[in-house]
JSON list of C-alpha atoms in Angstrom, two decimals:
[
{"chain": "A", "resi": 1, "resn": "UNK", "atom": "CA", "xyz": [6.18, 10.88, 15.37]},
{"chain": "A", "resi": 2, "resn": "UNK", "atom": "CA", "xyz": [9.32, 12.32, 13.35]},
{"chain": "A", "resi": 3, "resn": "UNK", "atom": "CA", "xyz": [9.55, 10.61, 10.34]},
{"chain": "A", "resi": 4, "resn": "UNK", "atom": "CA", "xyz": [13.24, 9.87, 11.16]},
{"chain": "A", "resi": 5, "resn": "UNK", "atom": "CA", "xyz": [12.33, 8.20, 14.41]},
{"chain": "A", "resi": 6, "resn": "UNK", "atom": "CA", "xyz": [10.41, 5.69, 11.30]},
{"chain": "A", "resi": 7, "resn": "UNK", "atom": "CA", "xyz": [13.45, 4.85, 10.09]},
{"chain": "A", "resi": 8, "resn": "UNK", "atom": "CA", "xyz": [14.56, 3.17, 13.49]},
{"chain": "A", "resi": 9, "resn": "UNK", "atom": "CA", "xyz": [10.69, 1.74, 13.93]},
{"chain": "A", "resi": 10, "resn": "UNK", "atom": "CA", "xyz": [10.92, -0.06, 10.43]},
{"chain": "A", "resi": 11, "resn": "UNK", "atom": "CA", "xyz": [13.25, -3.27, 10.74]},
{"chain": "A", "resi": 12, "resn": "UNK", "atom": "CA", "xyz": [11.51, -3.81, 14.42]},
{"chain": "A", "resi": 13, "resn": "UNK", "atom": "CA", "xyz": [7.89, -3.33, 12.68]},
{"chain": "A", "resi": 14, "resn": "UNK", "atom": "CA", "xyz": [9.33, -5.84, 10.09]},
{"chain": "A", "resi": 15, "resn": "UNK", "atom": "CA", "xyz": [10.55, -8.65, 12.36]},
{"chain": "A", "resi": 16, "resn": "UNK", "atom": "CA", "xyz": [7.42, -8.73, 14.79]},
{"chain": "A", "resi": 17, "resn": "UNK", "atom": "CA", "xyz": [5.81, -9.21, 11.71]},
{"chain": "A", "resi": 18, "resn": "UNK", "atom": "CA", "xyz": [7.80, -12.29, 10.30]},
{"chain": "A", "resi": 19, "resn": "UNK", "atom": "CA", "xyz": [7.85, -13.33, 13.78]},
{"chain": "A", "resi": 20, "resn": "UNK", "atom": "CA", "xyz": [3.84, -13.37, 14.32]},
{"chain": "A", "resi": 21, "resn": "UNK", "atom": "CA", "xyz": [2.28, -16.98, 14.05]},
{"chain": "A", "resi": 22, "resn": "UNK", "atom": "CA", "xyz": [-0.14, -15.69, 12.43]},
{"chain": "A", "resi": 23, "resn": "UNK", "atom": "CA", "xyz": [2.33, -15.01, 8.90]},
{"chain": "A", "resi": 24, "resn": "UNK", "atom": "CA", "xyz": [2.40, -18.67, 8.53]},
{"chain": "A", "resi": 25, "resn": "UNK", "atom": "CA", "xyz": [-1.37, -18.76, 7.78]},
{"chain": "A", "resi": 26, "resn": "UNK", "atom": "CA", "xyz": [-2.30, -19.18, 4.01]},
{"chain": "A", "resi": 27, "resn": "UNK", "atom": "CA", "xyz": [-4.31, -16.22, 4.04]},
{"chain": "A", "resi": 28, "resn": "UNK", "atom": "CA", "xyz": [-1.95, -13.80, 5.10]},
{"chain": "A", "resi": 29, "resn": "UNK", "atom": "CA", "xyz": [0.31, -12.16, 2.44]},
{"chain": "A", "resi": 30, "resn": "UNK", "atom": "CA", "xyz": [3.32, -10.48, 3.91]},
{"chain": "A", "resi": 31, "resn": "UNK", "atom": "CA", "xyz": [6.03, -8.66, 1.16]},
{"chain": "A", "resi": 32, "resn": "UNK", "atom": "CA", "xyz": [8.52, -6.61, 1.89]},
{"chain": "A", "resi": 33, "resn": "UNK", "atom": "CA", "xyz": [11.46, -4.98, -0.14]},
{"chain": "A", "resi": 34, "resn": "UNK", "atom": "CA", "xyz": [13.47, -2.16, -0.85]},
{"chain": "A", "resi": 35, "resn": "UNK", "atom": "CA", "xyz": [13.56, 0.18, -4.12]},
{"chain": "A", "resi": 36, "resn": "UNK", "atom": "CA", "xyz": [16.58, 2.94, -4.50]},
{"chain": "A", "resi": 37, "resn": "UNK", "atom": "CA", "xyz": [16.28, 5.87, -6.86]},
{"chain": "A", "resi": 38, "resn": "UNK", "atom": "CA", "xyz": [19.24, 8.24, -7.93]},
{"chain": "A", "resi": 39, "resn": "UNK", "atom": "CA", "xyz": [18.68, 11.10, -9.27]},
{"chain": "A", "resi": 40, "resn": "UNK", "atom": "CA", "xyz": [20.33, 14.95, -10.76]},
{"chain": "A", "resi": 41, "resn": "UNK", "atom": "CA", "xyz": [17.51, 16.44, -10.55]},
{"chain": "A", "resi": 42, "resn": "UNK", "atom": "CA", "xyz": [15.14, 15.03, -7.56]},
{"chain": "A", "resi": 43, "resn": "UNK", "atom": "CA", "xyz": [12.76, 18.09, -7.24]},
{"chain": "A", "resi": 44, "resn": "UNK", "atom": "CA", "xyz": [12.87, 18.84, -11.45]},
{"chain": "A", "resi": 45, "resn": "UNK", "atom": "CA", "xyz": [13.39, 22.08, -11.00]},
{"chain": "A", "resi": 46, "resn": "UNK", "atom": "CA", "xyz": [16.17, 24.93, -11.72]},
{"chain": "A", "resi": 47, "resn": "UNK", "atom": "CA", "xyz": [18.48, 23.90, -8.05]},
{"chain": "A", "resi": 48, "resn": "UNK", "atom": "CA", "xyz": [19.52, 20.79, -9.74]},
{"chain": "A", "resi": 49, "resn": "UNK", "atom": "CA", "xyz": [19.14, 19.13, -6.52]},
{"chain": "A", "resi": 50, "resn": "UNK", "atom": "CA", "xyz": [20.52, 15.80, -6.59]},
{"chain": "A", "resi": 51, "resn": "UNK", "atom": "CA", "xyz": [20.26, 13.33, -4.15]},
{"chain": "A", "resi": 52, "resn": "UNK", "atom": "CA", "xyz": [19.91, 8.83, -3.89]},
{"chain": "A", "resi": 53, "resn": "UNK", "atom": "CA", "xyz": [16.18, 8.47, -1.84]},
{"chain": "A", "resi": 54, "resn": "UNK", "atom": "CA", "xyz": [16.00, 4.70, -0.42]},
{"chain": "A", "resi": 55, "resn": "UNK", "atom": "CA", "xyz": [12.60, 3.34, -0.44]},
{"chain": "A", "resi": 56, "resn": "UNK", "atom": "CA", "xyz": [11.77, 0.42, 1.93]},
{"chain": "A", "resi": 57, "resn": "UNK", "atom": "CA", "xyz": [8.39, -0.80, 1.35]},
{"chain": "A", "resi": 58, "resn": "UNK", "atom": "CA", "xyz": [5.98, -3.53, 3.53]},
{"chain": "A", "resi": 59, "resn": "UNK", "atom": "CA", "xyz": [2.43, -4.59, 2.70]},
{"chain": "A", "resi": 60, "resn": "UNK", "atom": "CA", "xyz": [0.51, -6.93, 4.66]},
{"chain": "A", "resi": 61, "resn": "UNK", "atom": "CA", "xyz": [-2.74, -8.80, 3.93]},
{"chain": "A", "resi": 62, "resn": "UNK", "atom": "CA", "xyz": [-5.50, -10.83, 5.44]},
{"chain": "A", "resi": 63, "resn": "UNK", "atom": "CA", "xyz": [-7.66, -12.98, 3.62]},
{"chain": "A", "resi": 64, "resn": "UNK", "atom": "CA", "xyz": [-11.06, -14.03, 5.27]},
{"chain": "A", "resi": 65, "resn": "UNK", "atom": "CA", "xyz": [-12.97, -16.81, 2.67]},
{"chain": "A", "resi": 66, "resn": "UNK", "atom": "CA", "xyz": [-15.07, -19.22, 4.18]},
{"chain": "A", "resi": 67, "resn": "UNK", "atom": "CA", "xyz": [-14.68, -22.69, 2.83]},
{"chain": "A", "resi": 68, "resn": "UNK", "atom": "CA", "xyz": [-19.09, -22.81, 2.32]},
{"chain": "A", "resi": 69, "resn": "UNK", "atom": "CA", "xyz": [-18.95, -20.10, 0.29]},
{"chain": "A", "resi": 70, "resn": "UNK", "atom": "CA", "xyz": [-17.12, -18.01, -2.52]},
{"chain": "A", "resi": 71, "resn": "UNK", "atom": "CA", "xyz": [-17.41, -15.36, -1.01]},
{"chain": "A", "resi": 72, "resn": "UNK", "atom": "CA", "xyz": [-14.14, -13.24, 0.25]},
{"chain": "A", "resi": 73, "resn": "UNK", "atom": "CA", "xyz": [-13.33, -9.97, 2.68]},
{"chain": "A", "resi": 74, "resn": "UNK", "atom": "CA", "xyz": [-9.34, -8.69, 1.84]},
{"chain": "A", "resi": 75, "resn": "UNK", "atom": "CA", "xyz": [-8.17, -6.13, 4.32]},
{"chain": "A", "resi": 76, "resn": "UNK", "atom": "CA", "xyz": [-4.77, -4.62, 3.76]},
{"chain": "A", "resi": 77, "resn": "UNK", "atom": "CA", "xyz": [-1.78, -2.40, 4.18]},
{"chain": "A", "resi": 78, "resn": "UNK", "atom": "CA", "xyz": [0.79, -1.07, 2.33]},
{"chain": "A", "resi": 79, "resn": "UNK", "atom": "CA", "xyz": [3.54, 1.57, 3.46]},
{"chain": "A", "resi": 80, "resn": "UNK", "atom": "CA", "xyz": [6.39, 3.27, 1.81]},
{"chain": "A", "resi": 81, "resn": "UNK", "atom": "CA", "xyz": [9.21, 5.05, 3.53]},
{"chain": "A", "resi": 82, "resn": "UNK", "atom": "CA", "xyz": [11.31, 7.37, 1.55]},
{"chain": "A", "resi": 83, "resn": "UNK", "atom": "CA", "xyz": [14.70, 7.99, 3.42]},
{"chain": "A", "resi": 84, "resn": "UNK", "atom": "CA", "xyz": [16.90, 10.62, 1.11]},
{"chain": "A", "resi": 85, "resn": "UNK", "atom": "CA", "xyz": [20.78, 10.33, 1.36]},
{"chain": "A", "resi": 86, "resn": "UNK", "atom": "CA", "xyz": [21.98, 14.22, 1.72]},
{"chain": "A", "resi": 87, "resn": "UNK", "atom": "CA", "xyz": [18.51, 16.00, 2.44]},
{"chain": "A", "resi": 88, "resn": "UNK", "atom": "CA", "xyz": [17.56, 13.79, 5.44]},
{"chain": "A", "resi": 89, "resn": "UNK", "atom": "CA", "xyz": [15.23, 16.58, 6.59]},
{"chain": "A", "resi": 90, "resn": "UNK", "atom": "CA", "xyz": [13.06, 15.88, 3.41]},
{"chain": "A", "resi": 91, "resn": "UNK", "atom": "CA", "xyz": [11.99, 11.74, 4.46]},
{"chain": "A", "resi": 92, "resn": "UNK", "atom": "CA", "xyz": [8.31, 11.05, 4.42]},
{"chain": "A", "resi": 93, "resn": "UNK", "atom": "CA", "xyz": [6.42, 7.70, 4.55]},
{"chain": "A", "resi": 94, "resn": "UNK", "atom": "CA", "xyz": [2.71, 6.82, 2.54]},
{"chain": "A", "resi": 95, "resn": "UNK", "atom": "CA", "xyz": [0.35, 4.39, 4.16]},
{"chain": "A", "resi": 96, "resn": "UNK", "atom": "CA", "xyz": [-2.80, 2.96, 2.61]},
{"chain": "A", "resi": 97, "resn": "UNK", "atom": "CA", "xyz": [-5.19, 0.89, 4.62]},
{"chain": "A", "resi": 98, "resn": "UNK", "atom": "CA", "xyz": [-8.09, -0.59, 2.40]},
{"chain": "A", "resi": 99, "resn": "UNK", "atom": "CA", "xyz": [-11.14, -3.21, 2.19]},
{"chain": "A", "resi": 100, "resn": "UNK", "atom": "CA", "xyz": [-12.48, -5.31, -0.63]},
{"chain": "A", "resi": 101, "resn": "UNK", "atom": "CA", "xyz": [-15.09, -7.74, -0.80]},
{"chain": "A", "resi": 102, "resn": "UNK", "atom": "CA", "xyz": [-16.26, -10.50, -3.67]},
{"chain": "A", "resi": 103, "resn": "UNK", "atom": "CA", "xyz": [-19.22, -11.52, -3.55]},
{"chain": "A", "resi": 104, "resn": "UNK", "atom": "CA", "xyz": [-20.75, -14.26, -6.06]},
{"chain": "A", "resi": 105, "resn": "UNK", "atom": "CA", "xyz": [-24.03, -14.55, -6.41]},
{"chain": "A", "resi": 106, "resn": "UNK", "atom": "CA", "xyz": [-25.31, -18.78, -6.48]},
{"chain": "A", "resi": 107, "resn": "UNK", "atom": "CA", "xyz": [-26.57, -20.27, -9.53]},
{"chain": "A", "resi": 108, "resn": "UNK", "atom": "CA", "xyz": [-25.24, -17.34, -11.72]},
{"chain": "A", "resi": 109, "resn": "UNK", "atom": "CA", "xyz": [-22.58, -16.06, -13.41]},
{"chain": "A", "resi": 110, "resn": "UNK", "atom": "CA", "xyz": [-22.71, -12.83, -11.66]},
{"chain": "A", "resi": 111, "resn": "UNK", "atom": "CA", "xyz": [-19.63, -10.86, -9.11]},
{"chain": "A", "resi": 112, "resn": "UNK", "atom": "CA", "xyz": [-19.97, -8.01, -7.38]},
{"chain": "A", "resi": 113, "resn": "UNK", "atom": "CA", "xyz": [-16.88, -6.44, -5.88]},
{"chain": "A", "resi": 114, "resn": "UNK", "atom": "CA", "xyz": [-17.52, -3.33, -3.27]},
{"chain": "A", "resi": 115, "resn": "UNK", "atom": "CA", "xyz": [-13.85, -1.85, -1.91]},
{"chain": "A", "resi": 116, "resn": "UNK", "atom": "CA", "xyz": [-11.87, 0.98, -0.48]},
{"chain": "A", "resi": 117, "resn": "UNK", "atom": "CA", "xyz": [-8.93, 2.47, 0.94]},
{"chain": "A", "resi": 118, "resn": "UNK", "atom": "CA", "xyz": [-7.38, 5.38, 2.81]},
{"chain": "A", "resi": 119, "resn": "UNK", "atom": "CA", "xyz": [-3.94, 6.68, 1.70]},
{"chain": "A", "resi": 120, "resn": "UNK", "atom": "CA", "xyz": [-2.13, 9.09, 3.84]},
{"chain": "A", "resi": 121, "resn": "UNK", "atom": "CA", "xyz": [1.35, 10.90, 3.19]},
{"chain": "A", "resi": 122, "resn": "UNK", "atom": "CA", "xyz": [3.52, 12.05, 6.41]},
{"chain": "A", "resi": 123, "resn": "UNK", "atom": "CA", "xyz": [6.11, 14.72, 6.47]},
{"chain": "A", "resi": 124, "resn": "UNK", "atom": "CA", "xyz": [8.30, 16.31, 8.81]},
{"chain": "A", "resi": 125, "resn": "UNK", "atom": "CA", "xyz": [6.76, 19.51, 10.50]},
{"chain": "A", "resi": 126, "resn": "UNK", "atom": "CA", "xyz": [8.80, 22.18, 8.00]},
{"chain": "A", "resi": 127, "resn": "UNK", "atom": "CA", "xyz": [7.51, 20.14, 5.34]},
{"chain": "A", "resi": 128, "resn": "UNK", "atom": "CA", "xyz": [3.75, 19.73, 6.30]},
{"chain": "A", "resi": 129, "resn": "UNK", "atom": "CA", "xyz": [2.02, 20.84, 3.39]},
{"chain": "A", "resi": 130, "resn": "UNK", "atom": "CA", "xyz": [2.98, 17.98, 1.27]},
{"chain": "A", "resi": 131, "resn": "UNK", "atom": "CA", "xyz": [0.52, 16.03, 3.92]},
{"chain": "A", "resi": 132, "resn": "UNK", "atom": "CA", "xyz": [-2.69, 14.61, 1.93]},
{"chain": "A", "resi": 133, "resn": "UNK", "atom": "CA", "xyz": [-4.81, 12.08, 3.52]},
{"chain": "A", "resi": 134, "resn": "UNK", "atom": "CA", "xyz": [-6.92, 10.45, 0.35]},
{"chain": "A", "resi": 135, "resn": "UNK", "atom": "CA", "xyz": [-10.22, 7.69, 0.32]},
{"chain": "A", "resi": 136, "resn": "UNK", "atom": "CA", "xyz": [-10.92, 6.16, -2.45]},
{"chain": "A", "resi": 137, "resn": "UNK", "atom": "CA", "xyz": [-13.89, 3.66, -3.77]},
{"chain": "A", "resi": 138, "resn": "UNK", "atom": "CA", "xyz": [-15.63, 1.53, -6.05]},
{"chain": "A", "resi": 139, "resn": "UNK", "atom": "CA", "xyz": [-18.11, -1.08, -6.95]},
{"chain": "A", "resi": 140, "resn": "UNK", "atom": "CA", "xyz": [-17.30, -3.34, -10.10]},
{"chain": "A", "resi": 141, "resn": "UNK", "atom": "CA", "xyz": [-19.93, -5.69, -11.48]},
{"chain": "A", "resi": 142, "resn": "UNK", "atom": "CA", "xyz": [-19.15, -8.24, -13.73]},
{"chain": "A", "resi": 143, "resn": "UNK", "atom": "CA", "xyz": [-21.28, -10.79, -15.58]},
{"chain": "A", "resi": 144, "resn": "UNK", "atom": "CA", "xyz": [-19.29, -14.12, -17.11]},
{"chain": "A", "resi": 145, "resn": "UNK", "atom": "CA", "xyz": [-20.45, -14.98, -19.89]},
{"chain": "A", "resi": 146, "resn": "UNK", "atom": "CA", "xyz": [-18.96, -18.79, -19.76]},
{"chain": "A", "resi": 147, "resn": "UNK", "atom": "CA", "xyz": [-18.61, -21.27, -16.73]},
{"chain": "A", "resi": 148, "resn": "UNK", "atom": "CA", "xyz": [-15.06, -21.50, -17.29]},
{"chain": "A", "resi": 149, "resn": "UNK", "atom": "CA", "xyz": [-13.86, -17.66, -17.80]},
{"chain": "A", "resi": 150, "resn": "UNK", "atom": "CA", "xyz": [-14.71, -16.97, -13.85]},
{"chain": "A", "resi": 151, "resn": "UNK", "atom": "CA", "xyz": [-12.08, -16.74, -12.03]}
]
């Protein structure tokens, strides 16, 4: 898909999403927004290129906790489309999809938190080497030393 095509996808993407029954939910987490950068310089370099890049964004997350437990499983996405004003031939988006789960261990003070994510960059075909697809993970333990510092 041409990323220009995205910018025609975007505000239909965006209402099926307020639209879903599923956004009323408490565990969902729906944001979306808009950023706008001008600039004299957009590439820093010796053209002097300047240009005003608009920067929709929308990230959606999913919450699974069950009530027995403390336990919780986060799945999300976030995407970025950067539409500029003169040098339309230059748009792109970034996606990230990721995972993270909390897991508290009973009768003690302990968390463990395992996660990931994926975060891809699309171009136009002339522009293709700017592409990167990136993973990324960790594991986090933390001990609490007090009843009343865990959050």
């Amino acid at each position: 898909m041409r990323v220009g095509n995205m910018a025609r996808l975007l505000p239909a993407m965006a209402l099926a999403v307020i639209l879903s029954p599923g956004a009323a939910l408490p565990q969902m987490d729906l944001r979306v927004g808009n950023n706008f950068l001008v600039d004299d310089n957009i590439f820093r370099n010796y053209y002097g290129q300047s240009d005003m890049v608009n920067i929709p964004y929308a990230s959606l997350g999913y919450q699974i906790a069950p009530e027995e437990s403390s336990n919780q499983v986060y799945f999300g996405y976030n995407g970025q489309f950067y539409f500029f004003n003169e040098l339309s031939r230059r748009d792109f988006s970034v996606h990230e999809f990721g995972i993270d789960y909390n897991y508290l261990f009973s009768n003690s003070r302990d968390r463990l938190a395992l996660g990931g994510n994926v975060e891809t960059r699309v171009n136009p075909a002339e522009y293709n080497y700017y592409n990167y697809t990136s993973l990324g993970l960790y594991a986090n333990w933390k001990k609490y030393l007090r009843e009343d510092l865990m959050l």
